[in-house]
């Protein structure tokens, strides 16, 4: 893309005018970008710990089914296969993440429709998530908090 044409400005204007900010692209997914490891199994563990005992066995089978479907979708989606190792530019990363969107949405729908999380309140999830961070079952990537504090939206 060619640069925009230059316009004449006085010397004072060029010194006093702040430079135009360059766009910043932040592409963050959860596991492996925000956290140091995959947290899917932790979500299953948390749900099983909250659910009443009779629902735990059913929940475990549903989690296994949902994870198997998700893994299969990831392995077989053409845009994911073609771009997984070829992400060297912002455009490559955006295309890759957009390719994942349908898979991610289907996975969330599948889990919701399965009833796997039924009966677990938002407050219970929030408290369990806080405990998982406090006891280090979820670890944020080094430098993430500092980076987030520097970003201005």
JSON list of C-alpha atoms in Angstrom, two decimals:
[
{"chain": "A", "resi": 1, "resn": "UNK", "atom": "CA", "xyz": [0.00, 0.00, 0.00]},
{"chain": "A", "resi": 2, "resn": "UNK", "atom": "CA", "xyz": [1.55, 3.34, -1.00]},
{"chain": "A", "resi": 3, "resn": "UNK", "atom": "CA", "xyz": [2.18, 6.00, 1.59]},
{"chain": "A", "resi": 4, "resn": "UNK", "atom": "CA", "xyz": [-0.23, 8.95, 1.70]},
{"chain": "A", "resi": 5, "resn": "UNK", "atom": "CA", "xyz": [0.92, 12.04, -0.18]},
{"chain": "A", "resi": 6, "resn": "UNK", "atom": "CA", "xyz": [2.93, 14.56, 1.79]},
{"chain": "A", "resi": 7, "resn": "UNK", "atom": "CA", "xyz": [1.39, 17.96, 2.45]},
{"chain": "A", "resi": 8, "resn": "UNK", "atom": "CA", "xyz": [3.42, 21.09, 3.03]},
{"chain": "A", "resi": 9, "resn": "UNK", "atom": "CA", "xyz": [3.57, 22.15, 6.68]},
{"chain": "A", "resi": 10, "resn": "UNK", "atom": "CA", "xyz": [5.48, 24.86, 8.40]},
{"chain": "A", "resi": 11, "resn": "UNK", "atom": "CA", "xyz": [8.49, 23.96, 10.52]},
{"chain": "A", "resi": 12, "resn": "UNK", "atom": "CA", "xyz": [6.59, 24.99, 13.69]},
{"chain": "A", "resi": 13, "resn": "UNK", "atom": "CA", "xyz": [3.65, 22.75, 12.81]},
{"chain": "A", "resi": 14, "resn": "UNK", "atom": "CA", "xyz": [5.90, 19.75, 12.24]},
{"chain": "A", "resi": 15, "resn": "UNK", "atom": "CA", "xyz": [7.58, 20.22, 15.62]},
{"chain": "A", "resi": 16, "resn": "UNK", "atom": "CA", "xyz": [4.42, 20.95, 17.60]},
{"chain": "A", "resi": 17, "resn": "UNK", "atom": "CA", "xyz": [2.12, 18.36, 16.04]},
{"chain": "A", "resi": 18, "resn": "UNK", "atom": "CA", "xyz": [2.24, 14.99, 17.72]},
{"chain": "A", "resi": 19, "resn": "UNK", "atom": "CA", "xyz": [2.81, 12.07, 15.38]},
{"chain": "A", "resi": 20, "resn": "UNK", "atom": "CA", "xyz": [-0.28, 10.11, 14.38]},
{"chain": "A", "resi": 21, "resn": "UNK", "atom": "CA", "xyz": [-0.54, 6.93, 16.42]},
{"chain": "A", "resi": 22, "resn": "UNK", "atom": "CA", "xyz": [0.04, 3.69, 14.58]},
{"chain": "A", "resi": 23, "resn": "UNK", "atom": "CA", "xyz": [-2.64, 1.04, 14.94]},
{"chain": "A", "resi": 24, "resn": "UNK", "atom": "CA", "xyz": [-1.95, -1.67, 17.47]},
{"chain": "A", "resi": 25, "resn": "UNK", "atom": "CA", "xyz": [-3.17, -5.19, 16.83]},
{"chain": "A", "resi": 26, "resn": "UNK", "atom": "CA", "xyz": [-3.69, -7.39, 19.85]},
{"chain": "A", "resi": 27, "resn": "UNK", "atom": "CA", "xyz": [-4.79, -10.92, 19.12]},
{"chain": "A", "resi": 28, "resn": "UNK", "atom": "CA", "xyz": [-5.26, -12.89, 22.29]},
{"chain": "A", "resi": 29, "resn": "UNK", "atom": "CA", "xyz": [-6.86, -16.25, 22.67]},
{"chain": "A", "resi": 30, "resn": "UNK", "atom": "CA", "xyz": [-7.11, -17.92, 26.02]},
{"chain": "A", "resi": 31, "resn": "UNK", "atom": "CA", "xyz": [-5.05, -21.09, 26.35]},
{"chain": "A", "resi": 32, "resn": "UNK", "atom": "CA", "xyz": [-1.39, -20.64, 25.53]},
{"chain": "A", "resi": 33, "resn": "UNK", "atom": "CA", "xyz": [-1.64, -16.87, 25.01]},
{"chain": "A", "resi": 34, "resn": "UNK", "atom": "CA", "xyz": [-3.28, -15.48, 28.12]},
{"chain": "A", "resi": 35, "resn": "UNK", "atom": "CA", "xyz": [-2.63, -18.56, 30.26]},
{"chain": "A", "resi": 36, "resn": "UNK", "atom": "CA", "xyz": [0.47, -20.72, 30.32]},
{"chain": "A", "resi": 37, "resn": "UNK", "atom": "CA", "xyz": [-1.41, -23.94, 29.58]},
{"chain": "A", "resi": 38, "resn": "UNK", "atom": "CA", "xyz": [-4.69, -25.33, 28.31]},
{"chain": "A", "resi": 39, "resn": "UNK", "atom": "CA", "xyz": [-7.51, -24.82, 30.81]},
{"chain": "A", "resi": 40, "resn": "UNK", "atom": "CA", "xyz": [-10.17, -27.02, 29.21]},
{"chain": "A", "resi": 41, "resn": "UNK", "atom": "CA", "xyz": [-9.59, -29.91, 31.62]},
{"chain": "A", "resi": 42, "resn": "UNK", "atom": "CA", "xyz": [-9.76, -27.46, 34.51]},
{"chain": "A", "resi": 43, "resn": "UNK", "atom": "CA", "xyz": [-13.21, -26.32, 33.36]},
{"chain": "A", "resi": 44, "resn": "UNK", "atom": "CA", "xyz": [-14.36, -29.94, 33.40]},
{"chain": "A", "resi": 45, "resn": "UNK", "atom": "CA", "xyz": [-12.85, -30.47, 36.86]},
{"chain": "A", "resi": 46, "resn": "UNK", "atom": "CA", "xyz": [-14.53, -27.35, 38.21]},
{"chain": "A", "resi": 47, "resn": "UNK", "atom": "CA", "xyz": [-17.92, -28.31, 36.81]},
{"chain": "A", "resi": 48, "resn": "UNK", "atom": "CA", "xyz": [-17.64, -31.82, 38.26]},
{"chain": "A", "resi": 49, "resn": "UNK", "atom": "CA", "xyz": [-16.68, -30.42, 41.66]},
{"chain": "A", "resi": 50, "resn": "UNK", "atom": "CA", "xyz": [-19.73, -28.15, 41.72]},
{"chain": "A", "resi": 51, "resn": "UNK", "atom": "CA", "xyz": [-22.32, -30.56, 40.35]},
{"chain": "A", "resi": 52, "resn": "UNK", "atom": "CA", "xyz": [-24.21, -32.96, 42.62]},
{"chain": "A", "resi": 53, "resn": "UNK", "atom": "CA", "xyz": [-22.73, -36.49, 42.62]},
{"chain": "A", "resi": 54, "resn": "UNK", "atom": "CA", "xyz": [-25.31, -38.17, 40.32]},
{"chain": "A", "resi": 55, "resn": "UNK", "atom": "CA", "xyz": [-24.65, -35.55, 37.65]},
{"chain": "A", "resi": 56, "resn": "UNK", "atom": "CA", "xyz": [-20.85, -35.93, 37.75]},
{"chain": "A", "resi": 57, "resn": "UNK", "atom": "CA", "xyz": [-20.66, -39.20, 35.80]},
{"chain": "A", "resi": 58, "resn": "UNK", "atom": "CA", "xyz": [-22.99, -37.87, 33.13]},
{"chain": "A", "resi": 59, "resn": "UNK", "atom": "CA", "xyz": [-20.97, -34.65, 33.05]},
{"chain": "A", "resi": 60, "resn": "UNK", "atom": "CA", "xyz": [-17.70, -36.53, 32.55]},
{"chain": "A", "resi": 61, "resn": "UNK", "atom": "CA", "xyz": [-19.07, -38.41, 29.53]},
{"chain": "A", "resi": 62, "resn": "UNK", "atom": "CA", "xyz": [-20.48, -35.21, 28.05]},
{"chain": "A", "resi": 63, "resn": "UNK", "atom": "CA", "xyz": [-17.13, -33.42, 28.49]},
{"chain": "A", "resi": 64, "resn": "UNK", "atom": "CA", "xyz": [-15.32, -36.29, 26.77]},
{"chain": "A", "resi": 65, "resn": "UNK", "atom": "CA", "xyz": [-17.78, -36.13, 23.86]},
{"chain": "A", "resi": 66, "resn": "UNK", "atom": "CA", "xyz": [-17.52, -32.34, 23.56]},
{"chain": "A", "resi": 67, "resn": "UNK", "atom": "CA", "xyz": [-13.70, -32.44, 23.66]},
{"chain": "A", "resi": 68, "resn": "UNK", "atom": "CA", "xyz": [-13.54, -35.23, 21.06]},
{"chain": "A", "resi": 69, "resn": "UNK", "atom": "CA", "xyz": [-15.83, -33.26, 18.71]},
{"chain": "A", "resi": 70, "resn": "UNK", "atom": "CA", "xyz": [-13.81, -30.09, 19.21]},
{"chain": "A", "resi": 71, "resn": "UNK", "atom": "CA", "xyz": [-10.48, -31.85, 18.60]},
{"chain": "A", "resi": 72, "resn": "UNK", "atom": "CA", "xyz": [-11.83, -33.50, 15.46]},
{"chain": "A", "resi": 73, "resn": "UNK", "atom": "CA", "xyz": [-13.15, -30.20, 14.13]},
{"chain": "A", "resi": 74, "resn": "UNK", "atom": "CA", "xyz": [-9.76, -28.54, 14.72]},
{"chain": "A", "resi": 75, "resn": "UNK", "atom": "CA", "xyz": [-7.83, -31.33, 13.02]},
{"chain": "A", "resi": 76, "resn": "UNK", "atom": "CA", "xyz": [-10.09, -31.42, 9.98]},
{"chain": "A", "resi": 77, "resn": "UNK", "atom": "CA", "xyz": [-10.93, -27.79, 9.28]},
{"chain": "A", "resi": 78, "resn": "UNK", "atom": "CA", "xyz": [-9.20, -26.79, 6.01]},
{"chain": "A", "resi": 79, "resn": "UNK", "atom": "CA", "xyz": [-8.32, -23.19, 6.92]},
{"chain": "A", "resi": 80, "resn": "UNK", "atom": "CA", "xyz": [-6.89, -24.29, 10.25]},
{"chain": "A", "resi": 81, "resn": "UNK", "atom": "CA", "xyz": [-4.81, -27.04, 8.65]},
{"chain": "A", "resi": 82, "resn": "UNK", "atom": "CA", "xyz": [-3.42, -24.75, 5.96]},
{"chain": "A", "resi": 83, "resn": "UNK", "atom": "CA", "xyz": [-2.61, -21.83, 8.25]},
{"chain": "A", "resi": 84, "resn": "UNK", "atom": "CA", "xyz": [-1.56, -23.46, 11.52]},
{"chain": "A", "resi": 85, "resn": "UNK", "atom": "CA", "xyz": [2.18, -23.30, 10.87]},
{"chain": "A", "resi": 86, "resn": "UNK", "atom": "CA", "xyz": [2.18, -20.43, 8.36]},
{"chain": "A", "resi": 87, "resn": "UNK", "atom": "CA", "xyz": [1.29, -17.49, 10.57]},
{"chain": "A", "resi": 88, "resn": "UNK", "atom": "CA", "xyz": [3.99, -14.89, 10.06]},
{"chain": "A", "resi": 89, "resn": "UNK", "atom": "CA", "xyz": [1.99, -11.67, 9.59]},
{"chain": "A", "resi": 90, "resn": "UNK", "atom": "CA", "xyz": [-0.98, -9.96, 11.19]},
{"chain": "A", "resi": 91, "resn": "UNK", "atom": "CA", "xyz": [-3.09, -10.91, 8.15]},
{"chain": "A", "resi": 92, "resn": "UNK", "atom": "CA", "xyz": [-2.07, -14.58, 8.55]},
{"chain": "A", "resi": 93, "resn": "UNK", "atom": "CA", "xyz": [-3.05, -14.54, 12.22]},
{"chain": "A", "resi": 94, "resn": "UNK", "atom": "CA", "xyz": [-6.37, -12.82, 11.52]},
{"chain": "A", "resi": 95, "resn": "UNK", "atom": "CA", "xyz": [-7.21, -15.39, 8.83]},
{"chain": "A", "resi": 96, "resn": "UNK", "atom": "CA", "xyz": [-6.28, -18.23, 11.17]},
{"chain": "A", "resi": 97, "resn": "UNK", "atom": "CA", "xyz": [-8.35, -16.87, 14.06]},
{"chain": "A", "resi": 98, "resn": "UNK", "atom": "CA", "xyz": [-11.31, -16.24, 11.75]},
{"chain": "A", "resi": 99, "resn": "UNK", "atom": "CA", "xyz": [-11.04, -19.84, 10.60]},
{"chain": "A", "resi": 100, "resn": "UNK", "atom": "CA", "xyz": [-11.37, -20.94, 14.21]},
{"chain": "A", "resi": 101, "resn": "UNK", "atom": "CA", "xyz": [-14.46, -18.83, 14.86]},
{"chain": "A", "resi": 102, "resn": "UNK", "atom": "CA", "xyz": [-16.99, -21.34, 13.52]},
{"chain": "A", "resi": 103, "resn": "UNK", "atom": "CA", "xyz": [-15.27, -24.20, 15.38]},
{"chain": "A", "resi": 104, "resn": "UNK", "atom": "CA", "xyz": [-15.26, -22.25, 18.64]},
{"chain": "A", "resi": 105, "resn": "UNK", "atom": "CA", "xyz": [-18.89, -21.17, 18.28]},
{"chain": "A", "resi": 106, "resn": "UNK", "atom": "CA", "xyz": [-19.99, -24.73, 17.48]},
{"chain": "A", "resi": 107, "resn": "UNK", "atom": "CA", "xyz": [-18.07, -26.02, 20.49]},
{"chain": "A", "resi": 108, "resn": "UNK", "atom": "CA", "xyz": [-19.70, -23.53, 22.84]},
{"chain": "A", "resi": 109, "resn": "UNK", "atom": "CA", "xyz": [-23.13, -24.38, 21.39]},
{"chain": "A", "resi": 110, "resn": "UNK", "atom": "CA", "xyz": [-22.46, -28.11, 21.73]},
{"chain": "A", "resi": 111, "resn": "UNK", "atom": "CA", "xyz": [-21.49, -27.71, 25.39]},
{"chain": "A", "resi": 112, "resn": "UNK", "atom": "CA", "xyz": [-24.50, -25.51, 26.08]},
{"chain": "A", "resi": 113, "resn": "UNK", "atom": "CA", "xyz": [-26.94, -27.87, 24.37]},
{"chain": "A", "resi": 114, "resn": "UNK", "atom": "CA", "xyz": [-25.48, -30.88, 26.19]},
{"chain": "A", "resi": 115, "resn": "UNK", "atom": "CA", "xyz": [-26.51, -29.42, 29.55]},
{"chain": "A", "resi": 116, "resn": "UNK", "atom": "CA", "xyz": [-22.99, -29.98, 30.82]},
{"chain": "A", "resi": 117, "resn": "UNK", "atom": "CA", "xyz": [-22.97, -26.67, 32.68]},
{"chain": "A", "resi": 118, "resn": "UNK", "atom": "CA", "xyz": [-26.62, -26.66, 33.68]},
{"chain": "A", "resi": 119, "resn": "UNK", "atom": "CA", "xyz": [-27.21, -25.72, 37.29]},
{"chain": "A", "resi": 120, "resn": "UNK", "atom": "CA", "xyz": [-23.86, -23.98, 37.80]},
{"chain": "A", "resi": 121, "resn": "UNK", "atom": "CA", "xyz": [-24.38, -20.32, 38.61]},
{"chain": "A", "resi": 122, "resn": "UNK", "atom": "CA", "xyz": [-22.23, -17.49, 37.32]},
{"chain": "A", "resi": 123, "resn": "UNK", "atom": "CA", "xyz": [-21.19, -16.79, 40.91]},
{"chain": "A", "resi": 124, "resn": "UNK", "atom": "CA", "xyz": [-20.08, -20.41, 41.40]},
{"chain": "A", "resi": 125, "resn": "UNK", "atom": "CA", "xyz": [-17.95, -20.20, 38.23]},
{"chain": "A", "resi": 126, "resn": "UNK", "atom": "CA", "xyz": [-16.48, -16.88, 39.31]},
{"chain": "A", "resi": 127, "resn": "UNK", "atom": "CA", "xyz": [-15.54, -18.21, 42.75]},
{"chain": "A", "resi": 128, "resn": "UNK", "atom": "CA", "xyz": [-14.09, -21.42, 41.29]},
{"chain": "A", "resi": 129, "resn": "UNK", "atom": "CA", "xyz": [-12.09, -19.39, 38.76]},
{"chain": "A", "resi": 130, "resn": "UNK", "atom": "CA", "xyz": [-10.71, -17.17, 41.49]},
{"chain": "A", "resi": 131, "resn": "UNK", "atom": "CA", "xyz": [-9.68, -20.24, 43.54]},
{"chain": "A", "resi": 132, "resn": "UNK", "atom": "CA", "xyz": [-8.02, -21.75, 40.45]},
{"chain": "A", "resi": 133, "resn": "UNK", "atom": "CA", "xyz": [-5.94, -18.59, 40.03]},
{"chain": "A", "resi": 134, "resn": "UNK", "atom": "CA", "xyz": [-5.15, -18.33, 43.75]},
{"chain": "A", "resi": 135, "resn": "UNK", "atom": "CA", "xyz": [-3.96, -21.93, 44.02]},
{"chain": "A", "resi": 136, "resn": "UNK", "atom": "CA", "xyz": [-2.01, -21.64, 40.72]},
{"chain": "A", "resi": 137, "resn": "UNK", "atom": "CA", "xyz": [-4.04, -24.11, 38.66]},
{"chain": "A", "resi": 138, "resn": "UNK", "atom": "CA", "xyz": [-4.38, -21.23, 36.20]},
{"chain": "A", "resi": 139, "resn": "UNK", "atom": "CA", "xyz": [-1.25, -19.22, 35.55]},
{"chain": "A", "resi": 140, "resn": "UNK", "atom": "CA", "xyz": [-1.17, -16.09, 33.44]},
{"chain": "A", "resi": 141, "resn": "UNK", "atom": "CA", "xyz": [1.59, -15.63, 30.91]},
{"chain": "A", "resi": 142, "resn": "UNK", "atom": "CA", "xyz": [4.52, -13.64, 32.31]},
{"chain": "A", "resi": 143, "resn": "UNK", "atom": "CA", "xyz": [4.14, -9.97, 31.43]},
{"chain": "A", "resi": 144, "resn": "UNK", "atom": "CA", "xyz": [0.45, -10.20, 30.52]},
{"chain": "A", "resi": 145, "resn": "UNK", "atom": "CA", "xyz": [-0.78, -8.00, 33.36]},
{"chain": "A", "resi": 146, "resn": "UNK", "atom": "CA", "xyz": [1.84, -5.35, 32.64]},
{"chain": "A", "resi": 147, "resn": "UNK", "atom": "CA", "xyz": [0.96, -5.36, 28.94]},
{"chain": "A", "resi": 148, "resn": "UNK", "atom": "CA", "xyz": [-2.76, -5.06, 29.64]},
{"chain": "A", "resi": 149, "resn": "UNK", "atom": "CA", "xyz": [-2.11, -2.12, 31.97]},
{"chain": "A", "resi": 150, "resn": "UNK", "atom": "CA", "xyz": [-0.16, -0.32, 29.21]},
{"chain": "A", "resi": 151, "resn": "UNK", "atom": "CA", "xyz": [-2.83, -0.80, 26.55]},
{"chain": "A", "resi": 152, "resn": "UNK", "atom": "CA", "xyz": [-5.22, 2.10, 26.22]},
{"chain": "A", "resi": 153, "resn": "UNK", "atom": "CA", "xyz": [-8.55, 1.36, 24.65]}
]
